[in-house]
Short mmCIF file of C-alpha atoms and ligand atoms in Angstrom, two decimals:
data_model
loop_
_atom_site.label_atom_id
_atom_site.label_comp_id
_atom_site.label_asym_id
_atom_site.label_seq_id
_atom_site.Cartn_x
_atom_site.Cartn_y
_atom_site.Cartn_z
CA UNK A 998 0.00 0.10 -0.11
CA UNK A 999 1.17 3.40 -0.83
CA UNK A 1000 1.70 5.64 2.16
CA UNK A 1001 1.45 9.62 2.16
CA UNK A 1002 2.46 12.32 4.30
CA UNK A 1003 1.35 15.76 4.38
CA UNK A 1004 3.77 18.06 6.13
CA UNK A 1005 3.45 21.66 6.80
CA UNK A 1006 6.83 23.07 7.03
CA UNK A 1007 8.45 26.32 8.11
CA UNK A 1008 8.82 25.80 11.82
CA UNK A 1009 11.67 25.17 14.07
CA UNK A 1010 11.84 21.86 15.90
CA UNK A 1011 11.94 21.76 19.66
CA UNK A 1012 11.62 18.51 22.16
CA UNK A 1013 13.49 15.49 23.57
CA UNK A 1014 13.33 12.03 21.96
CA UNK A 1015 14.04 8.76 23.12
CA UNK A 1016 15.92 6.98 20.26
CA UNK A 1017 14.32 3.87 18.94
CA UNK A 1018 16.37 0.49 18.92
CA UNK A 1019 18.44 0.20 15.65
CA UNK A 1020 17.00 -1.72 12.74
CA UNK A 1021 20.39 -2.62 11.42
CA UNK A 1022 20.97 -4.09 14.88
CA UNK A 1023 17.90 -6.02 15.35
CA UNK A 1024 17.44 -7.72 11.92
CA UNK A 1025 20.83 -9.82 12.64
CA UNK A 1026 19.98 -10.15 15.86
CA UNK A 1027 16.53 -11.71 14.68
CA UNK A 1028 18.59 -13.87 12.41
CA UNK A 1029 21.06 -14.90 15.37
CA UNK A 1030 17.96 -16.07 17.52
CA UNK A 1031 17.52 -19.06 15.30
CA UNK A 1032 20.88 -20.35 17.07
CA UNK A 1033 19.19 -21.42 20.02
CA UNK A 1034 16.26 -23.68 20.74
CA UNK A 1035 15.79 -21.38 24.09
CA UNK A 1036 13.76 -18.06 24.37
CA UNK A 1037 15.49 -15.05 23.16
CA UNK A 1038 14.14 -11.57 24.49
CA UNK A 1039 14.81 -8.50 22.68
CA UNK A 1040 14.15 -5.24 24.83
CA UNK A 1041 14.37 -1.89 22.69
CA UNK A 1042 12.93 -3.52 19.44
CA UNK A 1043 11.68 -0.74 17.04
CA UNK A 1044 8.11 -1.38 15.36
CA UNK A 1045 8.73 -1.48 11.85
CA UNK A 1046 7.66 -3.19 8.82
CA UNK A 1047 11.42 -4.72 7.99
CA UNK A 1048 10.86 -6.28 11.46
CA UNK A 1049 7.49 -7.82 11.11
CA UNK A 1050 8.83 -9.22 7.81
CA UNK A 1051 11.84 -10.64 9.40
CA UNK A 1052 9.14 -11.96 12.16
CA UNK A 1053 7.14 -13.80 9.36
CA UNK A 1054 10.48 -15.21 7.95
CA UNK A 1055 11.44 -16.69 11.41
CA UNK A 1056 7.79 -18.07 11.75
CA UNK A 1057 7.88 -19.73 8.44
CA UNK A 1058 11.14 -21.69 9.45
CA UNK A 1059 9.17 -22.90 12.38
CA UNK A 1060 10.25 -20.11 15.22
CA UNK A 1061 7.55 -18.76 17.40
CA UNK A 1062 8.04 -15.07 17.42
CA UNK A 1063 5.77 -12.15 19.23
CA UNK A 1064 6.75 -8.30 18.85
CA UNK A 1065 5.01 -6.26 21.41
CA UNK A 1066 5.06 -2.74 22.66
CA UNK A 1067 9.26 -2.56 21.95
CA UNK A 1068 9.76 -6.11 23.05
CA UNK A 1069 10.55 -9.21 20.71
CA UNK A 1070 10.16 -12.75 22.06
CA UNK A 1071 11.57 -15.32 19.76
CA UNK A 1072 11.80 -19.04 20.44
CA UNK A 1073 12.84 -21.51 17.95
CA UNK A 1074 12.72 -24.80 19.96
CA UNK A 1075 11.96 -26.35 16.53
CA UNK A 1076 13.41 -25.26 13.05
CA UNK A 1077 11.13 -27.14 10.67
CA UNK A 1078 12.37 -25.54 7.24
CA UNK A 1079 15.61 -24.58 5.66
CA UNK A 1080 14.23 -22.59 3.06
CA UNK A 1081 13.23 -19.08 2.61
CA UNK A 1082 10.46 -18.66 0.11
CA UNK A 1083 10.80 -16.11 -2.58
CA UNK A 1084 7.83 -14.14 -1.78
CA UNK A 1085 9.12 -13.56 1.72
CA UNK A 1086 12.88 -13.01 0.68
CA UNK A 1087 12.00 -10.29 -1.77
CA UNK A 1088 10.22 -8.21 1.03
CA UNK A 1089 13.48 -7.83 3.00
CA UNK A 1090 16.86 -8.00 1.77
CA UNK A 1091 18.08 -9.04 5.34
CA UNK A 1092 17.05 -12.40 4.87
CA UNK A 1093 20.57 -12.85 3.55
CA UNK A 1094 21.84 -13.00 7.02
CA UNK A 1095 19.79 -15.79 7.84
CA UNK A 1096 21.87 -18.04 5.60
CA UNK A 1097 24.81 -18.13 8.16
CA UNK A 1098 21.88 -19.32 11.12
CA UNK A 1099 20.17 -21.44 9.07
CA UNK A 1100 23.21 -23.46 7.93
CA UNK A 1101 24.37 -23.44 11.45
CA UNK A 1102 21.25 -24.82 12.73
CA UNK A 1103 20.03 -27.03 9.83
CA UNK A 1104 23.24 -27.67 8.19
CA UNK A 1105 21.60 -26.81 4.76
CA UNK A 1106 19.77 -24.10 3.56
CA UNK A 1107 17.66 -22.66 0.53
CA UNK A 1108 17.38 -19.18 0.20
CA UNK A 1109 16.03 -16.93 -2.85
CA UNK A 1110 18.57 -14.70 -4.42
CA UNK A 1111 17.61 -11.13 -3.09
CA UNK A 1112 18.42 -9.23 -6.10
CA UNK A 1113 18.96 -5.67 -6.47
CA UNK A 1114 16.77 -2.93 -4.80
CA UNK A 1115 16.38 0.78 -4.91
CA UNK A 1116 19.74 1.61 -4.10
CA UNK A 1117 22.02 -0.40 -6.13
CA UNK A 1118 22.66 -3.80 -7.45
CA UNK A 1119 23.57 -5.33 -3.84
CA UNK A 1120 25.33 -8.60 -5.01
CA UNK A 1121 26.14 -10.96 -2.43
CA UNK A 1122 29.05 -12.48 -3.91
CA UNK A 1123 31.31 -11.58 -0.62
CA UNK A 1124 28.91 -13.34 1.40
CA UNK A 1125 29.09 -16.71 -0.46
CA UNK A 1126 32.84 -16.55 -0.86
CA UNK A 1127 33.20 -16.11 2.62
CA UNK A 1128 30.92 -19.17 3.31
CA UNK A 1129 32.68 -21.29 0.40
CA UNK A 1130 35.97 -20.44 2.33
CA UNK A 1131 34.23 -22.12 5.20
CA UNK A 1132 33.62 -25.18 3.50
CA UNK A 1133 29.81 -24.71 2.41
CA UNK A 1134 29.25 -26.24 -0.81
CA UNK A 1135 26.99 -23.38 -2.77
CA UNK A 1136 25.07 -24.23 -6.04
CA UNK A 1137 23.02 -21.04 -7.49
CA UNK A 1138 19.92 -22.30 -9.75
CA UNK A 1139 16.91 -20.62 -10.85
CA UNK A 1140 16.97 -17.77 -8.57
CA UNK A 1141 17.99 -19.94 -5.29
CA UNK A 1142 20.92 -20.63 -3.49
CA UNK A 1143 21.27 -23.82 -2.31
CA UNK A 1144 23.91 -24.44 0.48
CA UNK A 1145 25.32 -27.91 2.31
CA UNK A 1146 27.12 -27.04 5.41
CA UNK A 1147 27.96 -30.75 6.20
CA UNK A 1148 31.79 -30.24 5.83
CA UNK A 1149 31.85 -26.76 7.19
CA UNK A 1150 35.08 -26.03 9.24
CA UNK A 1151 36.66 -22.94 10.77
CA UNK A 1152 39.01 -21.13 8.81
CA UNK A 1153 40.88 -17.51 8.58
CA UNK A 1154 38.70 -15.41 6.14
CA UNK A 1155 39.71 -11.91 4.76
CA UNK A 1156 36.98 -10.37 3.19
CA UNK A 1157 37.75 -8.41 -0.35
CA UNK A 1158 35.36 -5.46 1.22
CA UNK A 1159 34.35 -4.81 4.69
CA UNK A 1160 30.70 -5.85 4.03
CA UNK A 1161 28.48 -5.45 7.14
CA UNK A 1162 26.01 -8.47 5.90
CA UNK A 1163 28.86 -10.65 5.06
CA UNK A 1164 30.77 -10.07 8.30
CA UNK A 1165 27.63 -10.71 10.25
CA UNK A 1166 27.01 -13.77 8.16
CA UNK A 1167 30.24 -15.56 8.79
CA UNK A 1168 29.93 -14.43 12.64
CA UNK A 1169 26.30 -16.18 12.87
CA UNK A 1170 27.85 -19.74 11.20
CA UNK A 1171 31.29 -19.68 12.89
CA UNK A 1172 29.48 -19.19 16.20
CA UNK A 1173 28.29 -23.00 15.98
CA UNK A 1174 31.27 -24.31 13.91
CA UNK A 1175 34.26 -25.95 15.99
CA UNK A 1176 37.42 -24.24 15.86
CA UNK A 1177 38.21 -20.59 15.67
CA UNK A 1178 37.26 -18.50 12.40
CA UNK A 1179 38.69 -15.26 12.00
CA UNK A 1180 37.49 -12.48 10.05
CA UNK A 1181 40.14 -10.17 8.60
CA UNK A 1182 38.88 -6.67 6.83
CA UNK A 1183 35.60 -6.98 9.03
CA UNK A 1184 33.11 -4.31 8.68
CA UNK A 1185 33.56 -2.29 11.82
CA UNK A 1186 29.93 -0.65 12.28
CA UNK A 1187 28.60 -0.42 16.14
CA UNK A 1188 25.95 -2.56 14.95
CA UNK A 1189 28.45 -5.70 14.46
CA UNK A 1190 29.39 -4.84 18.15
CA UNK A 1191 25.88 -5.35 18.95
CA UNK A 1192 25.78 -8.76 17.49
CA UNK A 1193 28.86 -9.78 19.14
CA UNK A 1194 27.33 -8.67 22.59
CA UNK A 1195 24.30 -10.58 21.65
CA UNK A 1196 26.12 -13.80 20.58
CA UNK A 1197 28.11 -13.96 23.93
CA UNK A 1198 25.01 -13.22 26.02
CA UNK A 1199 23.97 -16.53 24.37
CA UNK A 1200 27.10 -18.10 25.55
CA UNK A 1201 28.98 -17.53 22.46
CA UNK A 1202 32.83 -16.58 22.08
CA UNK A 1203 33.44 -13.68 19.67
CA UNK A 1204 35.90 -10.89 20.30
CA UNK A 1205 37.12 -8.09 18.09
CA UNK A 1206 33.87 -6.69 16.81
CA UNK A 1207 34.14 -2.81 16.13
CA UNK A 1208 38.10 -3.50 14.91
CA UNK A 1209 38.74 -4.91 11.45
CA UNK A 1210 39.67 -8.28 12.97
CA UNK A 1211 37.08 -10.71 14.40
CA UNK A 1212 37.58 -13.74 16.28
CA UNK A 1213 35.19 -16.16 16.64
CA UNK A 1214 35.48 -19.62 18.61
CA UNK A 1215 32.43 -21.96 18.03
CA UNK A 1216 30.65 -23.13 20.97
CA UNK A 1217 28.84 -26.42 20.95
CA UNK A 1218 25.52 -24.68 21.66
CA UNK A 1219 24.14 -21.61 22.48
CA UNK A 1220 21.47 -20.64 25.19
CA UNK A 1221 18.47 -18.25 25.53
CA UNK A 1222 19.18 -14.44 26.40
CA UNK A 1223 17.63 -11.36 27.23
CA UNK A 1224 19.22 -8.36 25.14
CA UNK A 1225 18.72 -4.70 24.95
CA UNK A 1226 19.53 -3.48 21.44
CA UNK A 1227 21.50 -0.36 21.05
CA UNK A 1228 20.02 3.14 19.77
CA UNK A 1229 19.55 3.70 16.13
CA UNK A 1230 22.49 6.01 15.42
CA UNK A 1231 20.91 6.74 11.85
CA UNK A 1232 17.57 7.63 13.23
CA UNK A 1233 19.34 9.89 16.08
CA UNK A 1234 21.30 11.59 12.88
CA UNK A 1235 18.22 12.08 10.97
CA UNK A 1236 16.90 14.16 14.02
CA UNK A 1237 20.17 15.93 14.29
CA UNK A 1238 20.02 17.14 10.31
CA UNK A 1239 16.47 18.25 10.88
CA UNK A 1240 17.28 20.43 13.72
CA UNK A 1241 20.05 21.70 11.77
CA UNK A 1242 18.05 22.21 8.55
CA UNK A 1243 14.76 23.78 10.63
CA UNK A 1244 16.52 25.33 13.60
CA UNK A 1245 15.47 24.73 17.10
CA UNK A 1246 16.74 22.69 19.95
CA UNK A 1247 16.78 18.82 20.27
CA UNK A 1248 17.96 16.33 22.96
CA UNK A 1249 18.30 12.67 21.78
CA UNK A 1250 18.58 10.11 24.53
CA UNK A 1251 19.14 6.33 24.04
CA UNK A 1252 21.92 6.61 21.59
CA UNK A 1253 25.79 6.72 21.87
CA UNK A 1254 27.33 9.96 20.63
CA UNK A 1255 30.37 8.13 19.53
CA UNK A 1256 28.49 6.50 16.96
CA UNK A 1257 27.52 9.82 15.40
CA UNK A 1258 30.96 11.41 15.39
CA UNK A 1259 31.08 11.62 11.42
CA UNK A 1260 28.26 13.80 11.57
CA UNK A 1261 28.40 15.88 14.66
CA UNK A 1262 31.66 17.23 13.60
CA UNK A 1263 30.42 18.40 10.23
CA UNK A 1264 27.13 19.99 11.94
CA UNK A 1265 29.08 22.04 14.66
CA UNK A 1266 29.81 24.96 13.10
CA UNK A 1267 28.38 28.66 12.88
CA UNK A 1268 25.15 29.21 14.91
CA UNK A 1269 24.39 25.23 14.94
CA UNK A 1270 26.12 23.60 18.11
CA UNK A 1271 26.33 20.07 19.17
CA UNK A 1272 27.37 18.93 22.72
CA UNK A 1273 27.56 15.40 23.86
CA UNK A 1274 27.54 14.74 27.61
CA UNK A 1275 26.81 11.37 29.66
CA UNK A 1276 25.17 9.72 26.22
CA UNK A 1277 22.65 12.54 25.71
CA UNK A 1278 22.93 14.63 22.45
CA UNK A 1279 21.90 18.20 22.50
CA UNK A 1280 21.69 20.46 19.36
CA UNK A 1281 20.74 23.95 19.01
CA UNK A 1282 20.59 25.78 15.78
CA UNK A 1283 19.24 28.86 14.10
CA UNK A 1284 19.56 30.54 10.82
CA UNK A 1285 21.23 28.83 7.60
CA UNK A 1286 24.09 26.47 8.38
CA UNK A 1287 27.50 27.23 7.32
CA UNK A 1288 29.12 25.39 4.02
CA UNK A 1289 29.30 21.76 4.73
CA UNK A 1290 32.77 20.21 4.28
CA UNK A 1291 32.79 17.75 1.69
CA UNK A 1292 31.02 14.67 2.35
CA UNK A 1293 31.96 11.19 1.28
CA UNK A 1294 30.20 8.25 2.42
CA UNK A 1295 32.55 5.43 3.71
CA UNK A 1296 32.27 2.21 5.83
CA UNK A 1297 32.26 2.86 9.46
CA UNK A 1298 33.70 5.00 11.24
CA UNK A 1299 33.35 7.39 8.08
CA UNK A 1300 30.41 9.21 7.02
CA UNK A 1301 27.21 6.72 6.76
CA UNK A 1302 25.35 6.17 3.37
CA UNK A 1303 22.44 6.02 5.52
CA UNK A 1304 22.54 9.50 6.37
CA UNK A 1305 23.75 10.67 2.87
CA UNK A 1306 20.10 11.63 1.80
CA UNK A 1307 19.59 13.53 4.71
CA UNK A 1308 22.58 15.54 4.39
CA UNK A 1309 21.91 16.11 0.73
CA UNK A 1310 18.78 18.09 2.15
CA UNK A 1311 20.99 20.20 4.55
CA UNK A 1312 23.42 20.78 1.45
CA UNK A 1313 20.11 22.48 -0.44
CA UNK A 1314 19.75 25.02 2.13
CA UNK A 1315 23.50 25.60 3.27
CA UNK A 1316 25.81 28.46 2.49
CA UNK A 1317 27.76 27.91 -0.48
CA UNK A 1318 28.53 24.78 -2.66
CA UNK A 1319 28.73 21.28 -0.94
CA UNK A 1320 30.32 18.24 -2.84
CA UNK A 1321 28.66 14.86 -1.35
CA UNK A 1322 30.15 11.74 -3.06
CA UNK A 1323 28.27 8.17 -2.62
CA UNK A 1324 30.85 5.47 -2.52
CA UNK A 1325 28.88 2.63 -0.94
CA UNK A 1326 25.93 2.14 -3.45
CA UNK A 1327 25.63 2.98 -7.14
CA UNK A 1328 21.97 4.59 -7.23
CA UNK A 1329 21.54 6.13 -4.01
CA UNK A 1330 20.62 9.53 -5.31
CA UNK A 1331 17.13 9.16 -6.30
CA UNK A 1332 16.19 11.60 -3.69
CA UNK A 1333 17.92 14.46 -5.83
CA UNK A 1334 15.29 14.81 -8.60
CA UNK A 1335 12.74 14.99 -5.90
CA UNK A 1336 14.47 17.78 -4.17
CA UNK A 1337 14.89 19.58 -7.55
CA UNK A 1338 10.97 19.77 -7.60
CA UNK A 1339 11.57 21.48 -4.31
CA UNK A 1340 13.95 24.19 -5.91
CA UNK A 1341 17.18 22.60 -4.99
CA UNK A 1342 20.05 23.42 -7.01
CA UNK A 1343 21.97 20.10 -7.95
CA UNK A 1344 24.07 18.61 -10.66
CA UNK A 1345 24.77 14.97 -10.65
CA UNK A 1346 27.90 13.43 -12.08
CA UNK A 1347 28.08 9.60 -11.53
CA UNK A 1348 28.20 9.13 -7.70
CA UNK A 1349 29.26 12.94 -7.09
CA UNK A 1350 26.49 15.35 -6.20
CA UNK A 1351 27.23 19.12 -6.60
CA UNK A 1352 24.69 21.03 -4.50
CA UNK A 1353 24.44 24.97 -4.43
CA UNK A 1354 22.82 26.03 -1.25
CA UNK A 1355 19.49 28.40 -1.84
CA UNK A 1356 17.95 30.49 0.81
CA UNK A 1357 14.42 28.46 0.82
CA UNK A 1358 13.02 25.17 -0.34
CA UNK A 1359 9.24 25.11 -1.59
CA UNK A 1360 6.64 22.67 -0.92
CA UNK A 1361 5.44 20.45 -3.45
CA UNK A 1362 4.58 16.71 -4.16
CA UNK A 1363 7.64 14.38 -3.88
CA UNK A 1364 8.09 10.67 -3.76
CA UNK A 1365 9.93 8.29 -1.78
CA UNK A 1366 11.93 5.57 -3.24
CA UNK A 1367 13.70 4.14 -0.28
CA UNK A 1368 13.61 4.47 3.38
CA UNK A 1369 16.33 7.18 4.00
CA UNK A 1370 15.33 9.08 0.87
CA UNK A 1371 11.81 9.24 2.34
CA UNK A 1372 13.36 10.68 5.57
CA UNK A 1373 15.19 13.26 3.79
N1 EPU B 1392 28.57 -5.72 -1.40
C1 EPU B 1392 28.89 -6.48 -2.71
N2 EPU B 1392 28.90 -7.90 -2.54
C2 EPU B 1392 28.49 -8.18 -1.07
C3 EPU B 1392 28.12 -7.46 -0.37
C4 EPU B 1392 28.01 -6.19 -0.50
O1 EPU B 1392 29.29 -6.03 -3.53
O2 EPU B 1392 28.50 -9.54 -1.14
C5 EPU B 1392 28.57 -4.12 -1.71
C6 EPU B 1392 26.76 -3.79 -1.74
O3 EPU B 1392 26.20 -3.91 -3.01
C7 EPU B 1392 27.14 -2.33 -1.43
C8 EPU B 1392 28.29 -2.34 -0.33
O4 EPU B 1392 28.98 -3.65 -0.64
O5 EPU B 1392 27.28 -1.83 -2.54
C9 EPU B 1392 28.14 -2.32 0.94
O6 EPU B 1392 27.09 -3.43 1.45
P1 EPU B 1392 27.41 -4.03 2.76
O7 EPU B 1392 27.02 -5.54 2.83
O8 EPU B 1392 28.21 -3.41 3.78
O9 EPU B 1392 25.75 -3.85 3.39
P2 EPU B 1392 24.57 -4.63 3.71
O10 EPU B 1392 25.04 -5.47 4.66
O11 EPU B 1392 23.81 -4.87 2.50
C10 EPU B 1392 23.90 -2.71 5.82
C11 EPU B 1392 22.55 -2.06 6.21
C12 EPU B 1392 22.20 -1.12 5.36
C13 EPU B 1392 23.52 -0.04 5.15
C14 EPU B 1392 24.98 -0.74 4.57
C15 EPU B 1392 26.05 0.11 4.71
C16 EPU B 1392 21.58 -3.90 7.41
C17 EPU B 1392 19.81 -4.41 7.48
N3 EPU B 1392 21.55 -3.07 6.25
O12 EPU B 1392 23.46 -3.42 4.36
O13 EPU B 1392 21.21 -0.12 5.42
O14 EPU B 1392 23.43 1.06 3.96
O15 EPU B 1392 24.99 -1.93 5.65
O16 EPU B 1392 26.29 0.61 5.87
O17 EPU B 1392 22.20 -3.87 8.18
C18 EPU B 1392 19.42 1.32 5.45
O18 EPU B 1392 19.65 0.82 6.91
O19 EPU B 1392 18.77 2.18 4.90
C19 EPU B 1392 20.37 0.55 4.72
C20 EPU B 1392 20.45 0.37 3.48
#
């Protein structure tokens, strides 16, 4: 169903917000819940379509899942299927993380190929290469990936690129694979640290998450756990950009300010001030923001691609000309033609947007092609 928002703008933003749990932390943690037959409780679980779709997939595999008032309960006492049907896999790209968990639990898996999406091609070659290095036999046929983990073993993996999902998939499979698996050039995103904490809360033995080198000692079995997911740094960053854009004063709680240094360093200039104390972020802003430094999206701790669309909006009304480079996804600039409809001055060349700030944007009808573009 097509959703629609009607927004009457032109007012500064004031208020205090408790930031919800991180989507990109909860989704792999849902996948990790399949690794135990015991009950998992997730506190601070955001109520999102991606989460309910992930819950549907887990149910289709035999797990009991409930998500109520920000608490998810997952019991995968018996996993009865090793197949993610295409109609569910296409709803949510993160179904690919389930590959590692299903293999660890069932020894084989059949997963529909996730394919491309609105922000880029999103291949899964890095996932498959890493799983093959662990001894998983993989065949790709008619849009499905068939995996057999009967000869899986621990090994030393070096990723060609620090893919978030591939790092998580290996962590999941390796947690129940005998021996020590290492991942060099691992993704360092905070959500990976959250996954490490969760696996360890279930009795696993993972270390190094948050650095480029992760070590996973496989255990015989994992037990149930109660776990609080970290606050969503991208949601928090979106509010910070909103305040810088509209002016006002906002206080954010429940998010780790260190996760947002690549953004807050850029925002805190001129009449826009960001302070972080005791885990609380406070922003005050008035008037037009000063010229933004160049923004180049990179794997963490670089500037996140998931805040690129939002910072583009800020650039449209900032002083001077801003250069924004998208390095992570090929086609994550679909919000730009929409901003042009509102009066933004934008030139786009391949993955580089050159945005000259104007005094004001004008309200009109625009479309959203992906989650972050919609927020922007
Ligand atoms: N890539 C490959 N081959 C692979 C895997 C990735 O070429 O096998 C490419 C991708 O196509 C992409 C780049 O590598 O161009 C980065 O992909 P990565 O695997 O790191 O991302 P992901 O795991 O698919 C997660 C988040 C994304 C976020 C990226 C980068 C989740 C559920 N998704 O995706 O979140 O943009 O990391 O930080 O964790 C969002 O929340 O809006 C979102 C898209």
